Amino acid sequence: MKLTKLIHACVRLEKGDSILVIDPGSFSEESALDGADAVLITHEHFDHVAPDRLREAAQANPSLEIWTNEGVAAQLTDVPAKIQVVRHGDAFDTAGFGVKVFGEQHALIHPDIPIIRNIGFLVDEEVFYPGDAFTAPGVEVPTLLAPTNAPWMKSPEMIAYLREVRPARAFSTHDGLINEFGQKIIDSWLEMESDKQKADMRRLKPGESVTLP
């Protein structure tokens, strides 16, 4: 499986001729959905879902499948794609990938902002993407896409999450809000934790790819 990190919170997974895209939001490259066979969306915030782009992708590929929660599905009623609502505990196959769903709620952003639904996805028992939450799926996670910057998180929480899940590999996500100085700090934290856990933990630059076992 080939994993490509895109801007901020978007990731593309490729296996053979199949392409799976996770959380192609408004911060992501406009090309994020090019050739996509299936899309997974964790929650309804604009940096994770862009309905107009999904509409265009579905028009280009009438067989496009979108898997998400109720809140997101309600925003996509005019997207001409096969939209499937899933919840914690569900499992499904799409575009040749096996997916399991974990988690139910977005992390707390602000005391006055209601908590919305958020689901995480474990793809092919290999890659876990939690969305905007520190969901620990309670199963082995070879590759974790770990949020490293957000209005709802603190750095000790990120480190605690890495230590709870203990993946063999962890790559930064949700990192589009930081400048070059912040990137260096995150790089140093991930390097420290990588050394401590004897794992591969780092930040991929937008457009950078890795091949997973």
Coordinates of N, CA and C in Angstrom, one line a residue:
M1 N 0.8 -1.2 0.0 CA 0.0 0.0 0.0 C 0.9 1.2 0.0
K2 N 0.5 2.2 -0.8 CA 1.3 3.5 -0.9 C 0.4 4.5 -0.2
L3 N 1.1 5.2 0.7 CA 0.4 6.3 1.5 C 1.0 7.6 1.1
T4 N 0.2 8.6 0.7 CA 0.7 9.9 0.3 C 0.0 10.9 1.2
K5 N 0.9 11.7 1.9 CA 0.4 12.8 2.8 C 0.1 14.0 1.9
L6 N -1.1 14.6 2.0 CA -1.4 15.8 1.4 C -1.6 16.9 2.4
I7 N -1.9 18.1 1.9 CA -1.9 19.3 2.8 C -2.9 19.1 4.0
H8 N -2.5 19.4 5.2 CA -3.3 19.4 6.4 C -3.7 18.0 6.8
A9 N -5.0 17.7 6.5 CA -5.6 16.5 7.1 C -5.9 15.4 6.1
C10 N -5.5 15.6 4.9 CA -5.9 14.7 3.8 C -4.8 13.7 3.5
V11 N -5.2 12.4 3.2 CA -4.3 11.3 2.9 C -4.8 10.5 1.8
R12 N -4.0 10.1 0.9 CA -4.4 9.2 -0.2 C -3.7 7.8 0.0
L13 N -4.5 6.8 -0.1 CA -3.9 5.4 -0.1 C -4.2 4.7 -1.4
E14 N -3.1 4.1 -1.9 CA -3.2 3.4 -3.2 C -2.8 2.0 -3.1
K15 N -3.5 1.1 -3.7 CA -3.2 -0.3 -3.7 C -3.6 -0.9 -5.1
G16 N -2.7 -1.3 -5.8 CA -3.0 -1.7 -7.2 C -3.5 -0.5 -8.0
D17 N -4.7 -0.7 -8.6 CA -5.3 0.4 -9.3 C -6.3 1.2 -8.5
S18 N -6.5 0.8 -7.2 CA -7.5 1.5 -6.4 C -6.9 2.6 -5.6
I19 N -7.7 3.7 -5.5 CA -7.3 4.9 -4.7 C -8.4 5.2 -3.7
L20 N -8.0 5.3 -2.5 CA -8.9 5.7 -1.3 C -8.4 7.0 -0.8
V21 N -9.2 8.0 -0.6 CA -8.9 9.3 -0.1 C -9.6 9.5 1.3
I22 N -8.8 10.0 2.2 CA -9.4 10.3 3.6 C -9.4 11.8 3.8
D23 N -10.5 12.3 4.2 CA -10.7 13.7 4.6 C -10.1 14.7 3.7
P24 N -10.6 14.8 2.4 CA -10.2 15.8 1.5 C -10.9 17.1 1.8
G25 N -10.4 17.9 2.6 CA -11.1 19.2 3.0 C -10.7 20.4 2.2
S26 N -11.1 21.5 2.6 CA -10.9 22.7 1.8 C -9.4 23.2 1.8
F27 N -8.7 22.7 2.8 CA -7.2 23.1 2.8 C -6.4 22.2 1.9
S28 N -7.0 21.1 1.5 CA -6.2 20.1 0.7 C -6.1 20.6 -0.7
E29 N -5.1 20.0 -1.4 CA -4.9 20.3 -2.8 C -6.2 20.0 -3.6
E30 N -6.5 20.8 -4.6 CA -7.6 20.5 -5.5 C -7.6 19.2 -6.2
S31 N -6.4 18.7 -6.4 CA -6.1 17.4 -7.0 C -6.3 16.2 -6.1
A32 N -6.6 16.5 -4.8 CA -6.7 15.4 -3.9 C -7.6 14.2 -4.3
L33 N -8.7 14.5 -5.0 CA -9.6 13.5 -5.3 C -9.5 13.0 -6.7
D34 N -8.4 13.4 -7.4 CA -8.2 12.9 -8.8 C -8.1 11.3 -8.8
G35 N -8.9 10.7 -9.5 CA -8.9 9.2 -9.7 C -9.4 8.5 -8.5
A36 N -10.0 9.1 -7.5 CA -10.5 8.4 -6.3 C -11.6 7.5 -6.6
D37 N -11.5 6.3 -6.1 CA -12.6 5.3 -6.2 C -13.5 5.3 -4.9
A38 N -12.9 5.7 -3.8 CA -13.7 5.8 -2.6 C -13.1 6.9 -1.7
V39 N -14.0 7.5 -0.8 CA -13.6 8.5 0.1 C -14.1 8.2 1.5
L40 N -13.3 8.4 2.5 CA -13.7 8.3 3.9 C -13.6 9.7 4.5
I41 N -14.7 10.0 5.2 CA -14.7 11.4 5.9 C -15.1 11.2 7.3
T42 N -14.2 11.7 8.2 CA -14.4 11.5 9.6 C -15.4 12.4 10.3
H43 N -15.5 13.6 9.8 CA -16.5 14.6 10.4 C -16.7 15.8 9.5
E44 N -17.6 16.7 9.9 CA -18.2 17.7 9.1 C -17.4 19.0 9.0
H45 N -16.3 19.2 9.7 CA -15.6 20.4 9.6 C -15.0 20.7 8.2
F46 N -14.9 21.9 7.8 CA -14.6 22.3 6.4 C -13.1 21.9 6.1
D47 N -12.3 21.7 7.1 CA -10.9 21.3 6.8 C -10.8 19.8 6.5
H48 N -12.0 19.1 6.6 CA -12.0 17.7 6.4 C -12.9 17.3 5.3
V49 N -13.9 18.1 4.9 CA -14.8 17.8 3.9 C -15.1 19.1 3.1
A50 N -15.1 19.0 1.8 CA -15.5 20.1 0.8 C -16.5 19.6 -0.1
P51 N -17.8 19.8 0.2 CA -18.9 19.2 -0.7 C -18.8 19.6 -2.1
D52 N -18.4 20.8 -2.5 CA -18.3 21.2 -3.9 C -17.2 20.3 -4.6
R53 N -16.1 20.0 -4.0 CA -15.1 19.1 -4.6 C -15.6 17.7 -4.7
L54 N -16.3 17.2 -3.7 CA -16.9 15.9 -3.8 C -17.9 15.8 -4.9
R55 N -18.7 16.8 -5.1 CA -19.7 16.9 -6.2 C -19.0 16.7 -7.5
E56 N -17.9 17.5 -7.7 CA -17.2 17.4 -9.0 C -16.6 16.0 -9.2
A57 N -16.0 15.5 -8.1 CA -15.4 14.1 -8.2 C -16.4 13.1 -8.6
A58 N -17.6 13.2 -8.0 CA -18.7 12.2 -8.3 C -19.2 12.4 -9.7
Q59 N -19.2 13.6 -10.2 CA -19.6 13.8 -11.6 C -18.6 13.2 -12.6
A60 N -17.3 13.2 -12.2 CA -16.3 12.7 -13.0 C -16.3 11.1 -12.9
N61 N -16.7 10.6 -11.7 CA -16.7 9.2 -11.5 C -18.0 8.8 -10.8
P62 N -19.0 8.4 -11.6 CA -20.3 8.1 -11.1 C -20.4 6.9 -10.1
S63 N -19.3 6.1 -10.1 CA -19.3 5.0 -9.2 C -18.5 5.3 -7.9
L64 N -18.2 6.6 -7.6 CA -17.5 7.0 -6.4 C -18.3 6.6 -5.2
E65 N -17.7 6.1 -4.2 CA -18.3 5.7 -2.9 C -17.8 6.6 -1.8
I66 N -18.7 7.1 -1.0 CA -18.3 8.0 0.1 C -18.9 7.4 1.4
W67 N -18.0 7.2 2.4 CA -18.3 6.5 3.7 C -18.1 7.5 4.8
T68 N -19.1 7.8 5.6 CA -19.0 8.8 6.6 C -20.1 8.7 7.7
N69 N -20.2 9.7 8.5 CA -21.2 9.6 9.6 C -22.5 10.4 9.2
E70 N -23.5 10.4 10.0 CA -24.8 11.1 9.7 C -24.6 12.6 9.5
G71 N -23.8 13.3 10.3 CA -23.7 14.7 10.1 C -23.1 15.1 8.8
V72 N -22.1 14.4 8.3 CA -21.5 14.7 7.0 C -22.5 14.3 5.9
A73 N -23.1 13.2 6.0 CA -24.1 12.7 5.0 C -25.2 13.7 4.7
A74 N -25.6 14.4 5.8 CA -26.6 15.4 5.7 C -26.2 16.6 4.9
Q75 N -24.9 16.8 4.8 CA -24.4 18.0 4.0 C -24.1 17.6 2.5
L76 N -24.3 16.3 2.2 CA -23.9 15.8 0.9 C -25.1 15.3 0.1
T77 N -26.2 15.8 0.4 CA -27.5 15.3 -0.3 C -27.5 15.5 -1.8
D78 N -26.8 16.6 -2.2 CA -26.7 16.8 -3.7 C -25.5 16.3 -4.4
V79 N -24.7 15.5 -3.7 CA -23.5 14.9 -4.3 C -24.0 13.6 -4.9
P80 N -23.8 13.4 -6.2 CA -24.3 12.2 -6.9 C -23.3 11.0 -6.8
A81 N -23.1 10.6 -5.6 CA -22.2 9.5 -5.3 C -23.0 8.5 -4.4
K82 N -22.5 7.3 -4.2 CA -23.0 6.3 -3.3 C -22.5 6.7 -1.9
I83 N -23.4 7.2 -1.1 CA -23.0 7.7 0.2 C -23.6 6.7 1.3
Q84 N -22.6 6.2 2.1 CA -22.9 5.2 3.1 C -22.7 5.8 4.5
V85 N -23.6 5.7 5.4 CA -23.5 6.1 6.7 C -23.0 5.0 7.6
V86 N -21.9 5.2 8.3 CA -21.3 4.1 9.2 C -21.1 4.7 10.6
R87 N -21.0 3.8 11.5 CA -20.8 4.1 13.0 C -19.8 3.3 13.6
H88 N -19.4 3.6 14.8 CA -18.5 2.8 15.6 C -18.9 1.4 15.6
G89 N -17.9 0.5 15.3 CA -18.2 -0.9 15.3 C -18.5 -1.5 13.9
D90 N -18.8 -0.6 13.0 CA -19.1 -1.1 11.6 C -17.8 -1.6 10.9
A91 N -18.0 -2.4 9.9 CA -16.9 -2.8 9.0 C -17.4 -3.0 7.6
F92 N -16.6 -2.6 6.6 CA -17.0 -2.7 5.3 C -15.9 -2.8 4.3
D93 N -16.1 -3.1 3.1 CA -15.1 -3.1 2.0 C -15.5 -2.1 1.0
T94 N -14.5 -1.4 0.5 CA -14.7 -0.4 -0.6 C -13.4 -0.2 -1.4
A95 N -13.6 -0.3 -2.7 CA -12.5 -0.1 -3.7 C -11.4 -1.1 -3.4
G96 N -11.7 -2.3 -2.8 CA -10.6 -3.3 -2.6 C -9.9 -3.1 -1.2
F97 N -10.4 -2.1 -0.4 CA -9.8 -1.9 0.9 C -10.8 -2.4 2.0
G98 N -10.3 -3.0 3.0 CA -11.2 -3.4 4.2 C -11.1 -2.3 5.2
V99 N -12.2 -1.9 5.7 CA -12.2 -0.7 6.6 C -13.1 -1.1 7.9
K100 N -12.5 -0.7 9.1 CA -13.3 -0.8 10.3 C -13.4 0.6 10.9
V101 N -14.5 0.8 11.6 CA -14.9 2.1 12.1 C -14.7 2.1 13.7
F102 N -14.0 3.2 14.2 CA -13.8 3.3 15.6 C -14.1 4.8 16.0
G103 N -14.7 5.0 17.2 CA -14.9 6.3 17.7 C -16.2 6.9 17.4
E104 N -16.6 7.9 18.2 CA -18.0 8.5 18.1 C -18.0 10.0 18.1
Q105 N -17.0 10.6 18.9 CA -17.1 12.0 19.1 C -15.8 12.8 18.8
H106 N -16.0 14.0 18.3 CA -14.9 14.9 18.1 C -14.4 15.4 19.4
A107 N -13.1 15.7 19.5 CA -12.5 16.2 20.7 C -13.1 17.6 21.0
L108 N -13.1 18.0 22.3 CA -13.7 19.3 22.7 C -12.8 20.4 22.2
I109 N -13.4 21.3 21.5 CA -12.7 22.5 20.9 C -12.8 23.7 21.9
H110 N -14.0 24.0 22.4 CA -14.3 25.2 23.2 C -15.5 24.9 24.0
P111 N -15.5 25.4 25.3 CA -16.6 25.1 26.1 C -18.0 25.4 25.6
D112 N -18.0 26.4 24.7 CA -19.3 26.9 24.1 C -19.6 26.3 22.7
I113 N -18.8 25.4 22.2 CA -19.0 24.8 20.9 C -19.4 23.4 21.1
P114 N -20.6 23.0 20.6 CA -21.1 21.6 20.8 C -20.2 20.6 20.2
I115 N -20.1 19.5 20.9 CA -19.3 18.4 20.3 C -20.1 17.6 19.2
I116 N -19.4 17.4 18.1 CA -20.1 16.7 17.0 C -19.6 15.3 16.8
R117 N -20.2 14.6 15.9 CA -19.8 13.2 15.7 C -18.4 13.2 14.9
N118 N -17.6 12.2 15.3 CA -16.3 12.0 14.6 C -16.0 10.5 14.6
I119 N -15.7 9.9 13.5 CA -15.4 8.5 13.4 C -14.0 8.4 12.9
G120 N -13.3 7.3 13.3 CA -12.0 7.0 12.8 C -12.0 5.7 12.0
F121 N -11.0 5.6 11.1 CA -11.0 4.5 10.2 C -9.7 3.7 10.2
L122 N -9.9 2.4 10.4 CA -8.7 1.4 10.3 C -8.8 0.8 8.9
V123 N -7.8 1.0 8.1 CA -7.8 0.5 6.7 C -6.9 -0.7 6.6
D124 N -7.4 -1.8 6.1 CA -6.6 -3.0 5.8 C -5.8 -3.4 7.0
E125 N -6.3 -3.2 8.2 CA -5.6 -3.6 9.5 C -4.2 -3.0 9.5
E126 N -4.0 -1.9 8.8 CA -2.7 -1.3 8.7 C -2.7 0.1 9.1
V127 N -3.5 1.0 8.5 CA -3.5 2.4 8.7 C -4.7 2.9 9.6
F128 N -4.5 3.5 10.7 CA -5.6 4.1 11.5 C -5.5 5.6 11.4
Y129 N -6.7 6.2 11.1 CA -6.8 7.6 11.0 C -8.0 8.0 11.9
P130 N -7.7 8.7 13.0 CA -8.7 8.9 14.1 C -9.6 10.1 13.8
G131 N -9.2 11.0 12.8 CA -10.0 12.2 12.6 C -9.6 13.2 13.7
D132 N -10.5 14.0 14.2 CA -10.2 15.0 15.2 C -10.5 14.4 16.6
A133 N -9.7 13.4 17.0 CA -9.9 12.8 18.3 C -8.7 11.9 18.6
F134 N -8.5 11.6 19.8 CA -7.4 10.7 20.2 C -8.0 9.4 20.5
T135 N -8.7 8.8 19.5 CA -9.3 7.5 19.7 C -8.3 6.4 19.6
A136 N -8.3 5.6 20.7 CA -7.4 4.4 20.7 C -8.3 3.2 20.3
P137 N -8.1 2.5 19.2 CA -9.0 1.5 18.7 C -9.0 0.2 19.6
G138 N -7.9 0.0 20.4 CA -7.8 -1.2 21.2 C -7.4 -2.4 20.4
V139 N -6.8 -2.2 19.2 CA -6.3 -3.2 18.4 C -4.9 -2.8 17.9
E140 N -4.2 -3.7 17.4 CA -2.8 -3.4 16.9 C -3.0 -2.4 15.7
V141 N -2.1 -1.3 15.8 CA -2.1 -0.3 14.7 C -0.7 -0.2 14.2
P142 N -0.4 -0.8 13.0 CA 0.9 -0.7 12.5 C 1.3 0.7 12.1
T143 N 0.3 1.4 11.5 CA 0.6 2.8 11.0 C -0.5 3.7 11.5
L144 N -0.1 4.7 12.3 CA -1.0 5.7 12.9 C -0.8 7.0 12.2
L145 N -1.9 7.6 11.8 CA -1.9 9.0 11.4 C -2.3 9.9 12.6
A146 N -1.3 10.5 13.2 CA -1.5 11.2 14.5 C -1.7 12.7 14.3
P147 N -2.8 13.2 14.8 CA -2.9 14.7 14.8 C -1.8 15.3 15.7
T148 N -1.1 16.3 15.1 CA 0.0 17.0 15.8 C -0.3 18.4 16.1
N149 N -1.3 19.0 15.6 CA -1.6 20.4 15.9 C -3.1 20.7 15.7
A150 N -3.8 21.3 16.6 CA -5.2 21.7 16.5 C -5.6 22.5 17.6
P151 N -6.7 23.3 17.4 CA -7.3 24.1 18.5 C -7.7 23.3 19.7
W152 N -8.0 21.9 19.5 CA -8.5 21.1 20.5 C -7.5 20.2 21.2
M153 N -6.2 20.4 20.9 CA -5.2 19.5 21.5 C -4.0 20.3 22.1
K154 N -3.3 19.6 23.0 CA -2.1 20.0 23.6 C -1.0 19.0 23.3
S155 N 0.2 19.4 23.2 CA 1.3 18.5 22.9 C 1.4 17.3 23.8
P156 N 1.2 17.4 25.1 CA 1.3 16.2 26.0 C 0.2 15.2 25.6
E157 N -0.9 15.7 25.1 CA -2.0 14.7 24.7 C -1.5 13.9 23.5
M158 N -0.8 14.6 22.6 CA -0.3 13.9 21.4 C 0.7 12.8 21.8
I159 N 1.6 13.2 22.7 CA 2.6 12.2 23.1 C 1.9 11.0 23.9
A160 N 1.0 11.4 24.7 CA 0.2 10.3 25.4 C -0.5 9.4 24.5
Y161 N -1.0 9.9 23.4 CA -1.7 9.1 22.4 C -0.7 8.2 21.7
L162 N 0.4 8.7 21.3 CA 1.4 7.8 20.7 C 1.8 6.7 21.6
R163 N 1.9 7.0 22.9 CA 2.4 6.0 23.8 C 1.2 5.0 24.2
E164 N 0.0 5.4 24.0 CA -1.1 4.5 24.3 C -1.3 3.5 23.1
V165 N -1.2 4.0 21.9 CA -1.4 3.2 20.7 C -0.2 2.4 20.3
R166 N 1.0 3.0 20.5 CA 2.3 2.3 20.3 C 2.3 1.7 18.9
P167 N 2.2 2.5 17.8 CA 2.3 2.0 16.5 C 3.8 1.7 16.1
A168 N 3.9 0.9 15.1 CA 5.3 0.7 14.5 C 5.7 2.0 13.7
R169 N 4.7 2.7 13.1 CA 5.0 3.9 12.4 C 3.9 4.9 12.7
A170 N 4.3 6.2 12.8 CA 3.3 7.2 13.0 C 3.7 8.4 12.2
F171 N 2.7 8.9 11.4 CA 3.0 10.1 10.6 C 2.1 11.2 11.0
S172 N 2.6 12.4 10.9 CA 1.8 13.6 11.4 C 0.7 13.9 10.4
T173 N -0.4 14.3 11.0 CA -1.6 14.8 10.2 C -2.2 16.0 11.0
H174 N -3.1 16.7 10.3 CA -3.7 17.8 10.9 C -2.7 18.9 11.3
D175 N -1.8 19.1 10.4 CA -0.6 20.0 10.7 C -0.5 21.2 9.7
G176 N -1.7 21.6 9.1 CA -1.6 22.6 8.1 C -1.7 24.0 8.7
L177 N -1.9 24.1 10.0 CA -2.1 25.5 10.6 C -0.8 26.0 11.2
I178 N 0.3 25.3 11.0 CA 1.6 25.7 11.7 C 2.6 26.2 10.6
N179 N 3.4 27.1 11.1 CA 4.4 27.7 10.2 C 5.7 26.8 10.3
E180 N 6.8 27.3 9.7 CA 8.0 26.5 9.6 C 8.6 26.3 11.0
F181 N 8.4 27.3 11.9 CA 9.0 27.2 13.3 C 8.2 26.1 14.0
G182 N 6.9 26.1 13.9 CA 6.1 25.1 14.6 C 6.4 23.7 14.0
Q183 N 6.7 23.6 12.7 CA 7.0 22.3 12.1 C 8.3 21.7 12.7
K184 N 9.3 22.6 13.0 CA 10.5 22.1 13.6 C 10.3 21.6 15.0
I185 N 9.4 22.2 15.7 CA 9.1 21.8 17.0 C 8.4 20.4 17.0
I186 N 7.4 20.2 16.1 CA 6.8 18.9 16.0 C 7.7 17.9 15.5
D187 N 8.6 18.2 14.6 CA 9.6 17.3 14.1 C 10.5 16.8 15.3
S188 N 10.8 17.7 16.2 CA 11.7 17.3 17.3 C 10.9 16.4 18.3
W189 N 9.7 16.7 18.5 CA 8.9 15.9 19.4 C 8.7 14.5 18.9
L190 N 8.4 14.4 17.6 CA 8.3 13.1 16.9 C 9.6 12.3 16.9
E191 N 10.7 13.0 16.7 CA 12.0 12.3 16.7 C 12.3 11.8 18.1
M192 N 12.0 12.6 19.2 CA 12.2 12.1 20.5 C 11.4 10.9 20.8
E193 N 10.1 10.9 20.4 CA 9.3 9.8 20.7 C 9.6 8.6 19.9
S194 N 10.1 8.8 18.7 CA 10.5 7.7 17.8 C 11.7 7.0 18.5
D195 N 12.6 7.7 19.0 CA 13.8 7.1 19.7 C 13.4 6.4 20.9
K196 N 12.4 6.9 21.6 CA 12.0 6.3 22.9 C 11.2 5.0 22.6
Q197 N 10.4 5.0 21.6 CA 9.6 3.8 21.3 C 10.3 2.8 20.3
K198 N 11.4 3.3 19.8 CA 12.1 2.5 18.7 C 11.1 2.2 17.5
A199 N 10.5 3.3 17.1 CA 9.5 3.3 16.0 C 9.8 4.4 15.0
D200 N 9.1 4.3 13.9 CA 9.3 5.3 12.8 C 8.2 6.4 13.0
M201 N 8.5 7.5 13.6 CA 7.6 8.6 13.8 C 8.1 9.9 13.3
R202 N 7.4 10.5 12.3 CA 7.9 11.7 11.7 C 6.8 12.4 10.9
R203 N 7.1 13.5 10.4 CA 6.2 14.3 9.6 C 6.5 14.2 8.1
L204 N 5.5 13.8 7.4 CA 5.7 13.8 5.9 C 5.4 15.1 5.3
K205 N 6.1 15.6 4.4 CA 5.8 16.9 3.7 C 4.6 16.6 2.7
P206 N 3.8 17.6 2.5 CA 2.7 17.4 1.5 C 3.2 16.9 0.2
G207 N 2.6 15.8 -0.3 CA 3.1 15.2 -1.6 C 4.1 14.1 -1.4
E208 N 4.6 13.9 -0.1 CA 5.6 12.9 0.1 C 4.8 11.5 0.4
S209 N 5.4 10.5 -0.2 CA 4.8 9.1 -0.1 C 5.7 8.1 0.6
V210 N 5.1 7.1 1.2 CA 5.8 6.0 1.8 C 5.1 4.7 1.3
T211 N 5.8 3.7 1.2 CA 5.2 2.4 0.9 C 5.2 1.5 2.2
L212 N 4.0 1.1 2.5 CA 3.7 0.3 3.7 C 3.8 -1.1 3.5
P213 N 4.2 -2.0 4.5 CA 4.4 -3.4 4.3 C 3.0 -4.0 3.8

